[in-house]
Coordinates of C-alpha atoms in Angstrom, one line a residue:
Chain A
X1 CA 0.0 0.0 0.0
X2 CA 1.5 3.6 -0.7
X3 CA 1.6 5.4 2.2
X4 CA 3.2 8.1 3.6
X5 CA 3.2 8.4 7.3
X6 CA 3.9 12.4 9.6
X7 CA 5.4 12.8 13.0
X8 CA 7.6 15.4 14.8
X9 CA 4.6 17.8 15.0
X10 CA 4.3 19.5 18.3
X11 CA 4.0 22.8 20.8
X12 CA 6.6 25.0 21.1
X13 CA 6.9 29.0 22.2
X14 CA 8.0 31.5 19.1
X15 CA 11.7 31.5 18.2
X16 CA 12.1 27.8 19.0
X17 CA 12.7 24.9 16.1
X18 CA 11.3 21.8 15.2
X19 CA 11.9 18.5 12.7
X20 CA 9.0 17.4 10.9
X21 CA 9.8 13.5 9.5
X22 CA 7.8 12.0 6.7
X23 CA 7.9 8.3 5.7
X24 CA 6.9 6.4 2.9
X25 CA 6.5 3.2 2.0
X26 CA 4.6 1.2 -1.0
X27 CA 6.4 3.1 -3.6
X28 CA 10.2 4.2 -5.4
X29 CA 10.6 7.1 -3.1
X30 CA 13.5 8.6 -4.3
X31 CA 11.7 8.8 -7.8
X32 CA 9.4 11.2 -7.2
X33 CA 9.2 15.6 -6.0
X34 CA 8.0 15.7 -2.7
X35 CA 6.3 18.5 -1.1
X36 CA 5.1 20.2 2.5
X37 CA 2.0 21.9 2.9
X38 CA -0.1 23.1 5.7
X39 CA -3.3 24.4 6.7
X40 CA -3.8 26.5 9.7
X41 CA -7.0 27.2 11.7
X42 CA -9.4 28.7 9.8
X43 CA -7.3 29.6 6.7
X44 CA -7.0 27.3 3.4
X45 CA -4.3 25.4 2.1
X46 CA -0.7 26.8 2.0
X47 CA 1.9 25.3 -0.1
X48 CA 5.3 25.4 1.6
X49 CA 8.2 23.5 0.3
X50 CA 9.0 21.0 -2.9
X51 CA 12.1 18.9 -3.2
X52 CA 12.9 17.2 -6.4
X53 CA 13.5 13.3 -6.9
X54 CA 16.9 11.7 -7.4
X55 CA 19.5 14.1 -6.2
X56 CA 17.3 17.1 -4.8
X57 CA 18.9 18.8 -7.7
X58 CA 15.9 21.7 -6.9
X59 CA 14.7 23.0 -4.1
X60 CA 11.7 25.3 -3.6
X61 CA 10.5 27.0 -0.5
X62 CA 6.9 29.3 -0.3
X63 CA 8.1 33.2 0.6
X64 CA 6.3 32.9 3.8
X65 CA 9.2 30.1 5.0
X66 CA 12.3 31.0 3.2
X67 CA 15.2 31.5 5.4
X68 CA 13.6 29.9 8.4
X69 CA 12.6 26.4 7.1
X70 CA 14.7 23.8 5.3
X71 CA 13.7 20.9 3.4
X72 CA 15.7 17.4 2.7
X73 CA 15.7 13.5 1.9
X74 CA 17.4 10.7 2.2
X75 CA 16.7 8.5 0.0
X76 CA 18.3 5.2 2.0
X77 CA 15.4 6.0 4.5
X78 CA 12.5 6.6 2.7
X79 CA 12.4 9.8 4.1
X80 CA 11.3 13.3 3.6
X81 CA 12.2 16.5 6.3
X82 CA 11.1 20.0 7.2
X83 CA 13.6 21.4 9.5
X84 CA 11.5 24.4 10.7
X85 CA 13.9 27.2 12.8
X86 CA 12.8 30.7 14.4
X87 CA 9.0 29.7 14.2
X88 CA 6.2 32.1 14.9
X89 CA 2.9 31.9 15.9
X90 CA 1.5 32.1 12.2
X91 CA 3.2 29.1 11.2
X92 CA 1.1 26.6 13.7
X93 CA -1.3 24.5 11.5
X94 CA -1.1 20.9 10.3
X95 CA 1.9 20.0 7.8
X96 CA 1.2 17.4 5.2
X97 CA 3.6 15.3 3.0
X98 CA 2.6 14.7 -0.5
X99 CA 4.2 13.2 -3.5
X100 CA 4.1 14.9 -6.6
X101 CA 3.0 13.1 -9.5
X102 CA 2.0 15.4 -11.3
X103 CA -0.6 16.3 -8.9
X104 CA 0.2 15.9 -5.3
X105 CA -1.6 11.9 -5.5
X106 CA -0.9 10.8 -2.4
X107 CA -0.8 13.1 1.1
X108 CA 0.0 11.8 4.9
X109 CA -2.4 12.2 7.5
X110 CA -0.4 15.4 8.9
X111 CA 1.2 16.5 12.2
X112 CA 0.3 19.3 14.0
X113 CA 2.6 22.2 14.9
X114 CA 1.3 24.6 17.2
X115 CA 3.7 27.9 18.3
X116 CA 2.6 29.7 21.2
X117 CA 3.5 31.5 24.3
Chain B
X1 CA 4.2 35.5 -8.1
X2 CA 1.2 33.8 -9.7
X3 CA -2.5 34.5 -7.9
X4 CA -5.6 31.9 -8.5
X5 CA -8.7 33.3 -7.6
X6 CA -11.6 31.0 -7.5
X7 CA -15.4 32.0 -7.3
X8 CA -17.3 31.3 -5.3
X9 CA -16.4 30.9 -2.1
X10 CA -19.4 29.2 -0.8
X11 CA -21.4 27.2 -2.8
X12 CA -24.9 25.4 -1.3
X13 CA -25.9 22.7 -3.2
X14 CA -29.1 20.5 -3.6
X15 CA -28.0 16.7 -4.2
X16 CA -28.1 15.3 -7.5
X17 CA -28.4 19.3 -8.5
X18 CA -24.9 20.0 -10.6
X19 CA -22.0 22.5 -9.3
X20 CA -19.5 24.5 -11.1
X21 CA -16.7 26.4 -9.1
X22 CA -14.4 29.3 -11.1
X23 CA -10.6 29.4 -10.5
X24 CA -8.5 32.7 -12.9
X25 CA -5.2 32.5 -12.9
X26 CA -3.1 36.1 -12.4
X27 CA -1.0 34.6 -15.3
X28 CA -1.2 32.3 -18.2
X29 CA -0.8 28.6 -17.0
X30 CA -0.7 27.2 -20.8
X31 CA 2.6 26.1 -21.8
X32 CA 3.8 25.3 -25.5
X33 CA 3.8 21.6 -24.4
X34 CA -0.3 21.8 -24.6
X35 CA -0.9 21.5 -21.1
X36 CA -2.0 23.7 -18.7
X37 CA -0.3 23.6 -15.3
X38 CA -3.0 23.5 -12.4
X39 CA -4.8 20.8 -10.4
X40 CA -7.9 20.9 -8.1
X41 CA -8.2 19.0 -5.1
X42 CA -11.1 18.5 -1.8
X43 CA -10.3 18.5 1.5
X44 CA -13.2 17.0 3.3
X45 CA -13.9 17.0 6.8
X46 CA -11.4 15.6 9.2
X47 CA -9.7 14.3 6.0
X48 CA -5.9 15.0 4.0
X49 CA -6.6 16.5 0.9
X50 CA -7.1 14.6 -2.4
X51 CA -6.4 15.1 -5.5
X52 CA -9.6 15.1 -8.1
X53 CA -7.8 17.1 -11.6
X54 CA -4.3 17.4 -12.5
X55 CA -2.8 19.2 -15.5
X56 CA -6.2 21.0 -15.6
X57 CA -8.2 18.2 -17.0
X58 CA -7.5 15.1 -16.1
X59 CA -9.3 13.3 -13.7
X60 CA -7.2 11.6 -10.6
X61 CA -7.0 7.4 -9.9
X62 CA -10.5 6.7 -8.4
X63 CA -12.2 9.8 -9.1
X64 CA -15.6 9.4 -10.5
X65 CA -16.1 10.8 -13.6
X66 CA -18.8 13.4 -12.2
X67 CA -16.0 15.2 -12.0
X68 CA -14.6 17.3 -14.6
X69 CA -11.9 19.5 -15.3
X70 CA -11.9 22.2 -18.2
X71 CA -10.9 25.7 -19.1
X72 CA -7.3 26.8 -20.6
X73 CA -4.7 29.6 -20.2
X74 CA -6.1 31.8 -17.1
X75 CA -9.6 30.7 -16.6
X76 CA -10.7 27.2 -15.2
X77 CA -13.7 25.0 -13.9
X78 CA -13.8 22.4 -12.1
X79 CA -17.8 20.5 -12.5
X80 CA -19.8 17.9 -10.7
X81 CA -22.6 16.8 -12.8
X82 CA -24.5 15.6 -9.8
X83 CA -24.0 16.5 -6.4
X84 CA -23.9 13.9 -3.7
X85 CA -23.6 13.9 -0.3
X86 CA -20.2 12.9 0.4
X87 CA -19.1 16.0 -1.8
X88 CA -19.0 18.4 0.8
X89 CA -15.8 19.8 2.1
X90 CA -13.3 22.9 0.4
X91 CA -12.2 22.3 -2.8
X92 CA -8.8 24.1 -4.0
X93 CA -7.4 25.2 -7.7
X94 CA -3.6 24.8 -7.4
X95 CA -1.0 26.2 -10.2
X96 CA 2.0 24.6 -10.6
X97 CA 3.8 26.6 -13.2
X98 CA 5.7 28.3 -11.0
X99 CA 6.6 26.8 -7.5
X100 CA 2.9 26.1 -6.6
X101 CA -0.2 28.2 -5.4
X102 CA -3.3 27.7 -3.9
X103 CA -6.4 29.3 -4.3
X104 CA -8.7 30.4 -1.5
X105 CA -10.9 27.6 -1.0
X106 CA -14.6 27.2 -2.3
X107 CA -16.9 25.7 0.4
X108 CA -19.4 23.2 -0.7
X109 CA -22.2 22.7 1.5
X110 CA -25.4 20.4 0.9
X111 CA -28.8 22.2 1.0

């Protein structure tokens, strides 16, 4: 079954970091883009990160995130990361994995992040 | 950057009655390969989101096909020929030309 499993979701105050972990299984994960993207309370979805297949030989991060969020894979583990530093409050929401097909096909259940004082 | 905007935002609907949501792209998303560069999706209640469209007119794996994806360039629809229940929840144009965008979200509700 193709599946691709969140976790490192949490609370933590503004300025602090946190390591989102995706993993998937069922499928040639070092084949395909992978991407982030959240929704937070009350707002719709937000696209925040893509890394390519194969090498990561592109990287993209939404404007919101850039500078304060890196993504990576390794490949060996089937695994996908959003190493999220100086968070603020307006980045708590749920983060969802998704391969890209095209079209984002398959999406995790999520973790939730939530930044507060 | 590239804006969608879809229309409209909240959209009650009477089951088996059809539904057509609007999504304009700030920018053309037709490239000279033929295909236009945005997907919709539905996030229903409590759910991930799924994808329903890709490349603007092609329906996803297990979609039914009261689902249909049209429009080219800036201005897109996404319709369902026949409401059902299980429809509601916020569906999203997305473009993909460059890095990705969402649109706002169009709320279907059953009357």
């Amino acid at each position: 079954e193709v599946q691709l499993v969140e976790s490192g979701g949490g609370l933590v105050k503004p300025g602090e970091s946190l390591r989102l972990s995706c993993i998937a299984s069922g499928f040639t994960f070092s084949s395909f883009a992978m991407n982030w993207v959240r929704k937070a309370p009350g707002k719709g979805l937000e696209w925040v990160s893509c890394i390519s297949g194969t090498s990561a030989s592109y990287i993209y991060y939404a404007d919101s995130v850039k500078g304060r969020f890196t993504i990576s894979r390794d490949d060996a583990r089937n695994s996908l990361y959003l190493q999220m530093d100086s968070l603020r409050v307006e980045d708590t929401a749920v983060y969802y994995c998704a391969r890209l097909m095209p079209g984002m096909d398959v999406w995790g259940q999520g973790t939730t992040v939530t930044v507060s004082s | 950057d590239i804006v969608m905007t879809q229309s409209p935002l909240f959209l009650p609907v009477t089951p088996g009655e059809p539904a057509s949501i609007s999504c304009r792209s700030s920018q053309s998303l037709l490239l000279s390969d033929g295909y236009n560069y945005m997907d919709w999706y539905l996030q229903k209640p409590g759910q991930s989101p799924q994808l329903l469209i890709y490349l603007g007119s092609n329906r996803a794996s297990g979609v039914p096909d009261r689902f249909s994806g049209s429009g080219s360039g800036t201005d897109f629809t996404l319709k369902i020929s026949r409401v059902e229940a299980d429809d509601v929840g916020v569906y999203y144009c997305m473009q993909t030309l460059q890095r990705y965008a969402f649109g706002q979200g169009t709320k279907l509700e059953i009357k």
